[in-house]
Short mmCIF file of C-alpha atoms in Angstrom, two decimals:
data_model
loop_
_atom_site.label_atom_id
_atom_site.label_comp_id
_atom_site.label_asym_id
_atom_site.label_seq_id
_atom_site.Cartn_x
_atom_site.Cartn_y
_atom_site.Cartn_z
CA MET A 1 10.33 -13.59 -10.52
CA LYS A 2 12.59 -15.84 -10.77
CA THR A 3 14.95 -17.81 -13.97
CA ILE A 4 12.53 -21.20 -12.94
CA GLU A 5 9.57 -19.30 -13.38
CA LEU A 6 10.86 -17.25 -17.06
CA GLU A 7 11.88 -20.73 -18.34
CA LYS A 8 8.20 -22.15 -17.35
CA TRP A 9 6.44 -18.52 -19.56
CA ILE A 10 9.08 -19.44 -22.92
CA SER A 11 7.55 -22.64 -22.60
CA LEU A 12 3.79 -21.29 -23.07
CA ARG A 13 2.61 -19.82 -26.35
CA GLU A 14 2.00 -16.53 -26.17
CA ASP A 15 -1.39 -15.76 -24.68
CA ASP A 16 -3.24 -12.93 -22.44
CA ARG A 17 -0.60 -12.53 -19.58
CA HIS A 18 3.11 -12.91 -21.66
CA ASP A 19 3.53 -11.41 -25.29
CA PHE A 20 7.27 -12.17 -26.91
CA LYS A 21 9.32 -10.17 -28.61
CA CYS A 22 12.71 -11.06 -30.76
CA GLN A 23 14.07 -7.72 -30.27
CA TRP A 24 13.78 -4.36 -28.22
CA TYR A 25 11.67 -0.94 -29.87
CA SER A 26 13.40 0.99 -31.78
CA LYS A 27 12.13 4.90 -31.98
CA HIS A 28 10.33 4.30 -34.72
CA GLU A 29 8.56 2.22 -33.13
CA LYS A 30 7.90 3.67 -29.19
CA SER A 31 4.35 3.98 -29.93
CA GLU A 32 4.20 0.00 -29.91
CA LEU A 33 5.77 -0.14 -26.73
CA VAL A 34 3.20 2.05 -25.71
CA LYS A 35 0.23 0.19 -27.45
CA ASP A 36 2.17 -3.22 -25.92
CA ILE A 37 2.31 -1.91 -22.09
CA PHE A 38 -1.63 -0.34 -22.39
CA SER A 39 -3.12 -3.90 -23.50
CA PHE A 40 -1.58 -5.63 -20.42
CA VAL A 41 -2.75 -2.58 -17.91
CA ASN A 42 -5.94 -3.63 -19.44
CA THR A 43 -6.55 -6.49 -18.46
CA ARG A 44 -9.82 -8.56 -17.23
CA HIS A 45 -7.63 -10.68 -15.43
CA GLU A 46 -5.81 -10.15 -12.09
CA ASP A 47 -2.44 -11.17 -12.69
CA ASP A 48 0.94 -9.58 -13.84
CA CYS A 49 2.01 -9.45 -17.17
CA TYR A 50 4.81 -9.60 -19.50
CA LEU A 51 6.70 -8.86 -22.23
CA ILE A 52 9.44 -11.07 -23.15
CA ILE A 53 12.65 -9.81 -24.91
CA GLY A 54 15.18 -11.76 -26.64
CA VAL A 55 13.25 -14.73 -27.72
CA THR A 56 10.41 -14.77 -30.79
CA ASP A 57 6.74 -15.78 -31.35
CA ASP A 58 8.47 -19.55 -31.88
CA GLN A 59 9.82 -19.73 -28.36
CA GLU A 60 13.55 -19.39 -29.69
CA ILE A 61 15.12 -17.82 -27.14
CA VAL A 62 17.86 -15.55 -29.43
CA GLY A 63 19.29 -12.25 -27.01
CA ILE A 64 19.61 -8.81 -26.57
CA GLU A 65 22.47 -8.65 -25.94
CA ASP A 66 23.73 -6.36 -28.91
CA ASP A 67 20.36 -4.08 -28.95
CA GLU A 68 21.52 -0.49 -29.48
CA SER A 69 17.76 0.30 -28.57
CA ARG A 70 17.91 -2.03 -25.18
CA LEU A 71 16.73 0.31 -22.61
CA ASN A 72 17.52 0.05 -18.67
CA GLN A 73 14.28 0.50 -15.97
CA GLN A 74 14.69 3.91 -15.40
CA GLN A 75 15.04 4.87 -18.86
CA LEU A 76 11.86 3.28 -19.79
CA LEU A 77 10.10 4.56 -16.22
CA ASP A 78 11.27 7.87 -17.35
CA PHE A 79 9.60 7.34 -20.93
CA VAL A 80 5.95 5.79 -19.24
CA LYS A 81 6.02 9.01 -16.94
CA LYS A 82 5.81 10.98 -19.82
CA LEU A 83 2.60 9.97 -21.35
CA PRO A 84 -0.28 11.72 -21.23
CA ILE A 85 -1.55 9.61 -19.46
CA ALA A 86 -5.45 9.32 -18.39
CA ALA A 87 -6.00 10.16 -14.67
CA ASN A 88 -2.29 9.84 -14.05
CA TYR A 89 -2.60 6.92 -13.30
CA ILE A 90 0.94 5.70 -14.33
CA PRO A 91 1.12 1.84 -14.57
CA GLU A 92 3.87 0.12 -12.06
CA LEU A 93 6.98 -1.65 -14.30
CA LYS A 94 10.41 -3.69 -13.59
CA LEU A 95 12.28 -4.51 -15.79
CA GLU A 96 14.75 -7.28 -14.90
CA THR A 97 17.45 -8.73 -17.15
CA PHE A 98 18.29 -13.11 -16.83
CA CYS A 99 20.67 -15.11 -18.72
CA ILE A 100 19.36 -18.19 -20.18
CA GLN A 101 21.46 -20.53 -22.71
CA GLN A 102 24.25 -17.61 -23.42
CA HIS A 103 21.64 -15.23 -23.94
CA GLN A 104 20.18 -12.33 -22.30
CA ILE A 105 16.78 -11.83 -22.18
CA ASP A 106 14.92 -8.85 -20.88
CA VAL A 107 11.44 -9.26 -19.09
CA ILE A 108 9.03 -6.15 -18.22
CA THR A 109 6.88 -6.71 -15.59
CA VAL A 110 3.82 -4.77 -15.86
CA TYR A 111 1.85 -5.41 -12.95
CA GLU A 112 -1.98 -5.96 -12.52
CA THR A 113 -3.68 -2.90 -11.05
CA LYS A 114 -7.37 -1.66 -10.93
CA ASN A 115 -6.29 1.64 -12.65
CA VAL A 116 -8.33 0.65 -15.27
CA PRO A 117 -8.76 1.55 -19.15
CA CYS A 118 -5.12 3.17 -19.61
CA TYR A 119 -5.59 5.15 -22.77
CA LEU A 120 -4.12 8.97 -23.42
CA THR A 121 -5.73 12.11 -23.79
CA GLN A 122 -3.35 13.56 -26.46
CA LEU A 123 -2.49 12.51 -29.60
CA TRP A 124 1.15 11.07 -29.11
CA PRO A 125 3.44 10.95 -30.98
CA LYS A 126 3.79 14.42 -32.26
CA LYS A 127 6.66 12.67 -34.63
CA ARG A 128 5.59 10.27 -36.91
CA SER A 129 9.52 9.49 -37.16
CA ASN A 130 8.49 7.35 -33.46
CA GLY A 131 5.15 5.05 -34.40
CA GLU A 132 2.36 5.36 -35.84
CA PRO A 133 -0.22 7.61 -33.73
CA ILE A 134 -1.97 6.84 -30.67
CA TYR A 135 -5.27 9.01 -30.42
CA PRO A 136 -7.10 10.21 -27.36
CA GLY A 137 -9.39 7.75 -25.56
CA GLN A 138 -7.96 4.62 -27.54
CA ILE A 139 -8.31 1.84 -25.37
CA PHE A 140 -5.40 -0.91 -26.38
CA VAL A 141 -6.39 -4.67 -24.93
CA ARG A 142 -5.14 -8.28 -25.55
CA VAL A 143 -7.30 -11.31 -26.45
CA GLY A 144 -5.38 -14.07 -26.02
CA ASP A 145 -2.41 -13.34 -27.86
CA THR A 146 -3.80 -10.39 -29.92
CA ASN A 147 -3.34 -6.95 -29.41
CA THR A 148 -5.42 -4.16 -30.56
CA GLY A 149 -5.05 -3.08 -33.54
CA HIS A 150 -3.33 0.80 -34.20
CA ASP A 151 -6.82 1.64 -36.17
CA SER A 152 -8.97 -0.06 -33.46
CA THR A 153 -9.69 0.11 -29.62
CA ALA A 154 -11.64 -2.17 -27.44
CA ASN A 155 -15.15 -2.96 -28.12
CA PHE A 156 -18.50 -1.57 -25.99
CA ASN A 157 -18.41 -4.92 -23.68
CA TYR A 158 -15.07 -5.65 -23.73
CA ALA A 159 -14.14 -1.56 -21.63
CA THR A 160 -17.67 -1.85 -19.65
CA GLN A 161 -16.07 -4.61 -18.51
CA LEU A 162 -12.64 -2.55 -17.29
CA TRP A 163 -14.67 0.07 -16.31
CA GLN A 164 -16.35 -2.48 -13.54
CA LYS A 165 -13.30 -3.32 -12.09
CA HIS A 166 -12.22 -0.23 -11.82
CA PHE A 167 -15.41 0.73 -9.94
CA ARG A 168 -14.44 -2.92 -8.22
CA MET A 169 -18.24 -3.68 -9.78
CA ASN A 170 -17.39 -7.36 -9.35
CA SER A 171 -14.55 -7.85 -5.89
CA PRO A 172 -15.29 -8.55 -3.29
CA ILE A 173 -17.55 -6.16 -0.86
CA THR A 174 -14.64 -5.31 1.37
CA ASP A 175 -12.50 -4.31 -1.79
CA ARG A 176 -15.63 -2.02 -2.99
CA PHE A 177 -16.12 -0.69 0.38
CA THR A 178 -12.24 -0.13 0.22
CA TYR A 179 -12.06 1.83 -3.00
CA THR A 180 -14.83 4.15 -1.70
CA LEU A 181 -13.42 5.36 0.58
CA SER A 182 -11.05 6.12 -1.19
CA ASP A 183 -13.64 8.80 -2.24
CA VAL A 184 -12.91 11.05 0.74
CA HIS A 185 -14.75 14.01 -0.37
CA HIS A 186 -17.83 12.24 -0.65
CA TRP A 187 -18.40 11.06 2.97
CA ASP A 188 -20.40 12.72 5.47
CA TYR A 189 -20.05 12.85 8.99
CA ALA A 190 -23.12 13.34 11.50
CA GLU A 191 -24.11 13.07 15.21
CA THR A 192 -27.85 12.74 15.23
CA ASP A 193 -29.65 9.86 16.18
CA GLN A 194 -26.85 7.68 15.28
CA ILE A 195 -23.01 8.57 14.68
CA GLY A 196 -20.48 8.04 11.72
CA PHE A 197 -20.10 8.38 8.44
CA GLN A 198 -21.83 7.70 4.79
CA TYR A 199 -20.88 7.94 1.53
CA SER A 200 -23.25 10.49 -0.09
CA LEU A 201 -23.17 8.80 -4.21
CA ASN A 202 -23.95 5.36 -2.60
CA PRO A 203 -25.75 4.92 0.57
CA ASP A 204 -25.63 1.51 0.73
CA PHE A 205 -22.30 2.25 2.36
CA PHE A 206 -20.94 3.39 5.48
CA ILE A 207 -20.61 3.62 9.22
CA LEU A 208 -21.19 3.52 12.84
CA ILE A 209 -19.86 4.62 15.53
CA GLU A 210 -21.00 2.85 18.59
CA ASN A 211 -21.05 2.41 22.51
CA ASP A 212 -18.60 0.07 23.59
CA SER A 213 -19.86 -2.71 26.10
CA LEU A 214 -16.47 -3.17 27.20
CA GLU A 215 -15.16 0.01 27.73
CA SER A 216 -15.00 0.05 31.02
CA ASN A 217 -12.59 -3.26 31.04
CA ARG A 218 -10.15 -2.09 28.42
CA LEU A 219 -7.43 0.14 29.61
CA LYS A 220 -7.53 4.06 29.05
CA TYR A 221 -3.81 4.62 27.34
CA MET A 222 -1.87 2.96 25.44
CA PRO A 223 1.40 3.47 23.60
CA TYR A 224 -0.01 5.28 20.25
CA SER A 225 -1.64 7.55 23.24
CA ILE A 226 1.57 9.05 25.66
CA ASN A 227 3.06 11.21 22.71
CA GLN A 228 -0.36 12.76 22.79
CA ILE A 229 -0.92 16.18 25.40
CA ARG A 230 -3.16 14.31 27.34
CA THR A 231 -2.75 11.08 27.17
CA LYS A 232 -6.37 9.31 28.26
CA MET A 233 -7.94 7.73 26.18
CA ASP A 234 -12.06 6.29 25.24
CA TRP A 235 -13.00 3.31 23.43
CA SER A 236 -16.11 2.90 20.67
CA ILE A 237 -17.38 0.23 18.08
CA LEU A 238 -17.01 0.69 14.11
CA LYS A 239 -19.37 -0.92 12.37
CA VAL A 240 -18.30 -1.01 8.39
CA ARG A 241 -21.80 -1.75 7.26
CA PHE A 242 -23.42 -2.27 3.73
CA ARG A 243 -27.04 -1.66 3.35
CA GLN A 244 -27.97 -4.34 6.30
CA LEU A 245 -24.67 -6.19 6.84
CA THR A 246 -21.61 -5.41 8.99
CA ILE A 247 -18.85 -6.30 7.20
CA SER A 248 -16.23 -5.82 10.07
CA GLU A 249 -16.05 -4.44 12.71
CA PHE A 250 -13.07 -2.44 14.42
CA GLN A 251 -12.11 -0.80 17.79
CA ILE A 252 -12.19 2.80 17.46
CA ALA A 253 -10.13 4.83 20.27
CA SER A 254 -11.77 9.00 20.79
CA PHE A 255 -7.78 10.96 22.13
CA ASP A 256 -7.91 14.49 23.87
CA SER A 257 -10.41 14.52 25.61
CA ALA A 258 -12.60 13.76 21.97
CA ASN A 259 -10.96 16.28 20.14
CA PHE A 260 -10.02 12.93 17.20
CA MET A 261 -10.44 9.18 17.04
CA CYS A 262 -8.24 7.11 15.10
CA VAL A 263 -8.77 3.76 14.85
CA THR A 264 -6.96 1.19 16.48
CA PRO A 265 -3.73 -0.28 14.82
CA ASP A 266 -3.04 -4.34 15.01
CA VAL A 267 -0.60 -5.43 17.68
CA THR A 268 2.23 -7.77 16.85
CA SER A 269 5.23 -9.16 17.81
CA ILE A 270 8.29 -9.48 15.82
CA TYR A 271 8.82 -13.78 15.34
CA ASN A 272 6.64 -14.53 18.59
CA ARG A 273 9.49 -13.25 20.82
CA ASP A 274 8.98 -10.39 22.81
CA LEU A 275 8.46 -7.62 21.14
CA PHE A 276 5.36 -6.01 20.29
CA TYR A 277 4.39 -2.74 18.80
CA TYR A 278 1.45 -1.49 16.61
CA TYR A 279 1.12 -1.18 12.91
CA PHE A 280 -1.16 -0.85 9.73
CA ILE A 281 -1.11 -2.24 6.80
CA LYS A 282 -1.76 0.57 3.64
CA GLY A 283 -4.50 -0.71 0.89
CA SER A 284 -6.03 -2.53 3.91
CA LEU A 285 -9.79 -1.96 4.82
CA LYS A 286 -8.87 -0.73 8.72
CA TYR A 287 -5.94 1.36 7.45
CA ALA A 288 -8.69 2.69 4.56
CA ILE A 289 -10.87 4.26 7.08
CA GLN A 290 -8.31 5.82 9.49
CA LYS A 291 -7.25 7.64 6.36
CA MET A 292 -10.89 8.87 5.16
CA ILE A 293 -11.12 9.93 9.62
CA GLU A 294 -8.15 12.04 8.86
CA LYS A 295 -9.25 13.71 6.04
CA SER A 296 -12.24 13.34 6.35
CA GLY A 297 -12.26 17.59 8.45
CA SER A 298 -15.54 15.96 10.55
CA SER A 299 -15.09 17.21 14.02
CA ILE A 300 -13.24 14.03 15.22
CA SER A 301 -10.60 14.11 12.60
CA PRO A 302 -7.12 15.40 13.87
CA ASP A 303 -4.29 18.34 13.75
CA SER A 304 -1.40 17.75 12.18
CA GLY A 305 0.54 18.27 15.29
CA SER A 306 -2.05 15.40 17.16
CA LEU A 307 -1.29 12.81 13.79
CA LEU A 308 2.04 13.26 13.81
CA SER A 309 1.99 13.04 17.78
CA PHE A 310 -0.06 9.26 16.81
CA TYR A 311 2.33 8.04 13.99
CA LYS A 312 5.00 8.39 15.88
CA GLY A 313 5.90 4.92 17.29
CA VAL A 314 2.78 3.42 14.97
CA ALA A 315 4.68 1.46 12.03
CA ARG A 316 2.71 1.62 8.15
CA TYR A 317 3.77 -0.99 5.74
CA ASN A 318 2.82 -1.22 2.23
CA SER A 319 1.71 -3.88 1.74
CA VAL A 320 2.18 -7.54 4.02
CA GLU A 321 5.35 -8.57 2.57
CA GLU A 322 7.15 -5.39 3.35
CA LYS A 323 6.23 -6.36 6.75
CA ASP A 324 7.91 -9.92 6.78
CA ASN A 325 10.95 -8.62 5.28
CA VAL A 326 11.33 -5.34 7.54
CA GLU A 327 10.40 -8.10 10.55
CA LEU A 328 13.27 -10.41 9.38
CA GLU A 329 15.33 -7.59 10.06
CA LEU A 330 14.49 -6.14 12.93
CA SER A 331 15.06 -10.34 14.59
CA ASP A 332 18.45 -10.65 12.95
CA ASN A 333 19.12 -6.92 15.48
CA TYR A 334 16.87 -8.84 18.19
CA ASN A 335 19.03 -8.64 20.81
CA LEU A 336 20.01 -5.14 20.41
CA ILE A 337 16.85 -3.84 19.84
CA LYS A 338 15.54 -5.31 23.42
CA GLU A 339 18.59 -4.06 24.78
CA ALA A 340 18.16 0.00 23.14
CA ILE A 341 14.09 -0.30 24.03
CA GLU A 342 14.35 -1.11 27.58
CA PRO A 343 13.62 2.38 29.21
CA SER A 344 15.24 4.20 32.26
CA GLN A 345 13.67 4.49 36.05
CA GLU A 346 13.82 8.41 34.70
CA THR A 347 12.28 7.95 31.85
CA ILE A 348 9.52 6.07 33.66
CA LYS A 349 9.05 8.49 36.25
CA GLN A 350 8.44 10.99 33.64
CA LEU A 351 5.95 9.33 31.72
CA ARG A 352 4.08 8.54 35.26
CA ASN A 353 3.87 12.29 36.06
CA LYS A 354 2.15 12.96 33.17
CA LEU A 355 -0.59 9.89 34.08
CA GLU A 356 -0.82 10.58 36.91
CA PHE A 357 -2.02 14.03 35.25
CA ASP A 358 -4.63 12.70 33.91
CA PHE A 359 -5.35 9.81 35.78
CA GLY A 360 -5.10 10.61 39.22
CA LYS A 361 -1.64 9.65 41.64
CA ASP A 362 -3.21 6.00 42.90
CA ASN A 363 -4.88 5.18 39.37
CA GLN A 364 -4.52 1.34 39.21
CA GLU A 365 -3.45 1.24 36.06
CA VAL A 366 -0.55 3.72 36.24
CA THR A 367 2.18 1.37 37.36
CA ASP A 368 5.47 1.41 37.28
CA LEU A 369 5.00 -2.50 35.38
CA SER A 370 2.40 -1.43 32.56
CA ILE A 371 4.72 2.24 32.41
CA ARG A 372 7.75 0.34 30.79
CA GLU A 373 5.50 -2.03 28.41
CA THR A 374 3.81 1.28 27.52
CA LEU A 375 7.46 2.86 26.89
CA ARG A 376 8.82 -0.17 25.30
CA GLN A 377 5.62 -1.57 22.75
CA PHE A 378 5.81 2.89 21.77
CA ARG A 379 9.59 2.48 21.45
CA MET A 380 9.85 -0.71 18.92
CA GLY A 381 7.79 1.29 16.49
CA ILE A 382 9.83 3.95 16.56
CA ILE A 383 12.90 1.13 15.47
CA ALA A 384 10.22 -0.12 12.75
CA ASN A 385 9.09 3.27 11.37
CA LYS A 386 13.68 3.03 10.80
CA PHE A 387 13.72 0.10 9.17
CA ILE A 388 11.09 0.77 6.80
CA ASN A 389 12.36 3.60 5.94
CA VAL A 390 15.73 1.60 5.22
CA TYR A 391 14.44 -0.90 3.52
CA ARG A 392 12.71 1.78 1.00
CA GLY A 393 16.76 3.20 0.48
CA LEU A 394 15.14 5.97 2.29
CA GLU A 395 17.76 5.87 4.91
CA GLU A 396 21.29 4.39 5.74
CA TYR A 397 21.34 1.57 8.14
CA PRO A 398 21.22 3.31 12.03
CA VAL A 399 23.59 2.11 14.86
CA ILE A 400 21.25 -0.03 17.17
CA ASP A 401 22.71 0.20 20.76
CA LYS A 402 21.35 1.16 24.80
CA ASN A 403 21.67 4.52 23.81
CA TYR A 404 19.35 4.54 20.64
CA PHE A 405 17.24 6.71 22.12
CA ASN A 406 19.51 9.02 24.19
CA ARG A 407 20.11 9.88 20.48
CA ILE A 408 17.10 10.69 18.25
#
């Protein structure tokens, strides 16, 4: 949130997306904090919500700079993580501080989620000094500017709508399909008259794997296959079906003599420049299918070693926003990266020898030009993964130069 956005919220009367609190919750009001957070988690709409602390119900800015009950981000998260929340669906929260009219205002963003309804599985708190008791299964919601009372719970119709949101029953069919794919153990693989997967809890959801009519025109090795024991690939078409409707089609590649399959990653370049690499976006339908195949335990699921080799040069982003931010950093290092990913003649020769074992010495696909570009894309994927970890705070900023791949 930006200050100008906060000022807009303060100018509006309370509703089911924002609530004002003139001060932080004291030790005796901890259950009230839980109730207010859960009421914003359990929404029927698809928007984030805000607890704005330091503003009265009449929209007067009073600030919380001297509030002794004030929490910081880590304290807030630690508090919520210790709650006995059903299915351990911990709400995603963010605490930010803003300065308006010479006062400090804290804002707790309660991010929208499909993991609703959110409720406790045990009586809490155990000590009455922490506030009014919250009972197991009690569902707090917010209707307009009013939260469910401590002694009540959401009515039947509202609770039903929350469960419908949870199961994506009112969502686009692509979202529903993505959700069912997370239920890996109920997807069954079969090779009968049709090859593919079916969701046993609802046969309307199924996946077909068919021959690719253009396979003869496709390359037989890619940047994500050269790290496998055998580099040669075969191509198929994967059709995502709901009843008789084909929702999406993806290419699927078979590795290591069809020992495992993967959905082919997307390809991109760094801001339309000549640094290409392959990637997935977590949460997408394509990646959900990929994860289901990996975890299904079927005959086309990869072993851990093959999977590690596959992902070495394939980037995996949490979101489109993360991809944009990482690529901005990659673009700032364009010249250094371009030099670093350039393979030596010795490296090209080594891959040529490996490819000739699978394809033969006279195969037209095995050329120094195609090998060089394949290696560049593979190395670009490795660097993208490195910068993803830097962006997430998991690794330090790397030293990128022409000797980078000699050091790792």
